[in-house]
C-alpha cells in the first residue's frame, strides 16, 4: 500500500468509507466489485496506491498490457463519476464515464474517459476506454 494511503485513510475513490472498508477490500481479494462502477472506483484507487497486481488482474486479457509503469511525478487527486450505463449485477457489460484529477510534476491535469467493462467468469474486468474530449 502507498505511503500516502493507509487502511484508516478516506478511500481515494470518493465514497464515504475508509480505504480498508472500501477499495482495500477489493484490492486484497476479500470483496469482488459487484458493479462496473465499483470496479472503476477500485481501479482508480489502485492507481493511487500503485497496486499493479490488482490493476492487471482486473484488466481483460485481450487488452491487458504485460506490466504497468507508474510515473513517480504523478499524484491522483480526485475522482468524479459522470455517468454509468448498464454494469449492474444484472448485466454482462457496462460503461462508466469519469473524470480523474491529478498533478504531474506539480501541474494539475484531468483524465476524462468513458471506460468499457465486461463480466468474465462472473467478475467485472476493464476492457478499454475512449476519451470524449479528444
XYZ file of C-alpha atoms in Angstrom:
134
model
C 0.000 0.000 0.000
C 1.186 3.507 -0.791
C 2.762 5.643 1.915
C 0.089 8.252 1.188
C -2.880 5.933 1.842
C -3.313 3.826 4.968
C -6.092 1.435 5.971
C -7.671 4.235 8.028
C -7.385 6.891 5.287
C -10.501 8.049 3.465
C -10.891 5.863 0.382
C -9.387 7.559 -2.689
C -12.430 6.560 -4.768
C -14.505 9.249 -3.061
C -17.053 7.076 -1.280
C -17.593 7.821 2.437
C -15.576 4.939 3.886
C -12.013 4.170 4.851
C -9.672 2.592 2.349
C -9.775 -0.690 4.342
C -13.593 -0.771 4.334
C -13.929 0.196 0.665
C -11.444 -0.378 -2.162
C -8.849 -2.006 0.077
C -11.202 -4.999 0.402
C -11.300 -5.330 -3.379
C -7.542 -4.938 -3.742
C -6.927 -7.704 -1.198
C -9.413 -10.037 -2.912
C -11.817 -10.093 0.058
C -14.706 -8.445 -1.818
C -15.257 -8.520 -5.584
C -16.687 -5.488 -7.350
C -20.446 -6.024 -7.717
C -20.845 -3.416 -10.472
C -18.808 -1.865 -13.256
C -18.784 1.417 -11.301
C -17.436 -0.335 -8.203
C -14.662 -1.835 -10.331
C -13.922 1.564 -11.882
C -13.657 3.151 -8.421
C -11.406 0.351 -7.158
C -9.170 0.614 -10.219
C -8.808 4.362 -9.688
C -7.823 3.670 -6.070
C -5.372 1.031 -7.301
C -3.680 3.682 -9.438
C -3.496 5.941 -6.357
C -1.823 3.232 -4.248
C 0.117 1.815 -7.232
C -1.331 -1.700 -6.911
C -0.124 -3.165 -10.202
C -1.230 -6.772 -9.463
C -4.844 -5.651 -8.879
C -4.893 -3.494 -11.997
C -3.575 -6.325 -14.164
C -5.902 -8.879 -12.542
C -8.951 -6.699 -13.303
C -7.927 -5.939 -16.906
C -9.409 -8.022 -19.750
C -6.722 -10.403 -21.056
C -7.364 -9.256 -24.638
C -6.344 -5.662 -23.859
C -4.165 -6.045 -20.751
C -0.577 -4.788 -21.025
C 2.230 -7.034 -19.781
C 3.049 -4.610 -16.931
C 2.461 -1.053 -15.766
C 4.972 1.704 -15.156
C 3.863 4.254 -12.576
C 5.127 7.790 -13.103
C 6.806 8.931 -9.864
C 5.779 12.537 -10.650
C 2.044 11.689 -10.935
C -0.337 12.068 -7.989
C -4.019 11.228 -8.426
C -6.091 13.795 -6.523
C -9.784 13.031 -7.096
C -12.442 11.092 -8.966
C -15.852 12.162 -10.266
C -18.226 9.635 -11.776
C -20.142 11.437 -14.514
C -22.393 8.608 -15.638
C -22.908 4.886 -15.981
C -24.730 2.719 -18.493
C -25.656 -0.831 -17.555
C -22.921 -2.512 -15.497
C -25.159 -3.749 -12.677
C -25.340 -7.272 -11.302
C -27.973 -7.955 -13.995
C -25.723 -7.003 -16.928
C -22.789 -8.576 -18.743
C -21.337 -5.264 -19.956
C -21.338 -1.650 -18.872
C -19.692 1.718 -19.272
C -18.562 4.284 -16.725
C -17.717 7.846 -17.680
C -15.478 9.650 -15.225
C -13.055 12.484 -14.648
C -9.910 11.740 -12.660
C -7.872 14.687 -11.447
C -4.122 14.559 -10.952
C -0.973 16.572 -10.653
C 2.029 15.690 -12.775
C 5.280 17.153 -11.530
C 3.184 19.766 -9.713
C 0.989 20.763 -12.682
C -2.744 19.953 -12.486
C -4.456 17.806 -15.087
C -7.555 15.767 -15.707
C -8.334 12.475 -17.435
C -11.844 12.249 -18.912
C -12.630 8.696 -20.039
C -15.584 6.509 -20.954
C -14.468 3.045 -19.801
C -15.919 -0.232 -21.025
C -16.297 -3.220 -18.727
C -17.491 -6.800 -19.215
C -18.066 -9.755 -16.969
C -15.550 -12.526 -17.400
C -16.042 -15.730 -15.431
C -18.517 -13.819 -13.249
C -16.156 -10.945 -12.404
C -16.108 -7.432 -13.829
C -12.989 -6.547 -15.830
C -11.869 -3.380 -17.602
C -11.706 -3.714 -21.391
C -10.731 -0.284 -22.710
C -11.852 3.287 -22.900
C -12.182 6.304 -25.109
C -11.722 9.966 -24.419
C -14.884 12.015 -25.051
C -12.995 15.339 -25.040
C -10.457 14.197 -27.630
